């Protein structure tokens, strides 16, 4: 699947991750925020803004295999929180601006996004509306050359310090639109950091909008037609698979070295069968996912296929994690081991970006269409 250019890229990314990220993950999780300097360092080696056009300073790469490599190397280091930050640039806010933004909007926001000098967030989830976007209550009403925004959002990664936030708001009975809210706009405020089970370095917060007057020039895309999910769901799927592969790799190493009753754990039939089953499921899943990555690059990926990839890989990851923790025994419960951190970090993957149940609804409706 990957060409020599991809392999060269992997060497660069792996070296950076081993040098700048892996030694600091524990510290960032404890302080509940990634050091801002990481993003500037990542930008210097081209880790951010892969799809941002070169005229705005990005790499201008539509080949998602380059992003997949970054996902794999971050998973290898157990750096889920770091991946969430990069995903906001490369899978969410960046693509929204590139695909939906006007020339003026791109000139305003893209040059600061890829070098990490502008921190971004995307605000969809609300206290009463998660995967069901029809339940969104945040509303924007047109008033002359401005939109008046009222409502609240929750579980927002980077919410506590984002310079710009892409907000999903209702602009009609059946219409959802996207607005870019900038730091400092009157009426825009942030809650205290939320205490999450895992991925504690993501700085997750609530956001509040009290009669925030957003310029009409900050409407992103066409009114009522702003939502897209392909890139986000493929990003989650690729990271879930990469994390499952890392969990299996750690477990293979552990069971080859650890002994019980005079034999290595990997020599017990029950352990061997578990390792065989996980290996097979992961390899079969990779074949499917790599084909969907190529579809994404060709512009032929459907919402249904992205939903299939998202729910299957994230549920596979849950099964792999549970079995791998069990094979680690008591050490699988210790956060000093990467498998334990992956266990608490990974649970969210079957929830955000659309729960497994919502993904099955998307697929089911396509079957009945």
GROMACS .gro file of C-alpha atoms in nm, residues 254 258-260 265 322-341:
model
   25
  254UNK     CA    1   0.503  -0.939   2.727
  258UNK     CA    2   0.667  -1.340   3.121
  259UNK     CA    3   0.647  -1.689   3.273
  260UNK     CA    4   0.395  -1.876   3.486
  265UNK     CA    5   0.265  -1.728   2.894
  322UNK     CA    6  -0.980  -0.637   2.699
  323UNK     CA    7  -0.796  -0.953   2.598
  324UNK     CA    8  -0.454  -0.789   2.603
  325UNK     CA    9  -0.505  -0.646   2.951
  326UNK     CA   10  -0.609  -0.993   3.068
  327UNK     CA   11  -0.294  -1.148   2.922
  328UNK     CA   12  -0.084  -0.891   3.107
  329UNK     CA   13  -0.234  -1.003   3.438
  330UNK     CA   14  -0.188  -0.759   3.725
  331UNK     CA   15   0.061  -0.553   3.526
  332UNK     CA   16  -0.214  -0.474   3.278
  333UNK     CA   17  -0.375  -0.267   3.554
  334UNK     CA   18  -0.064  -0.056   3.612
  335UNK     CA   19  -0.046   0.278   3.429
  336UNK     CA   20   0.330   0.234   3.401
  337UNK     CA   21   0.249  -0.015   3.126
  338UNK     CA   22   0.123   0.130   2.795
  339UNK     CA   23  -0.156  -0.128   2.772
  340UNK     CA   24  -0.323   0.018   3.084
  341UNK     CA   25  -0.310   0.373   2.950
   0.00000   0.00000   0.00000
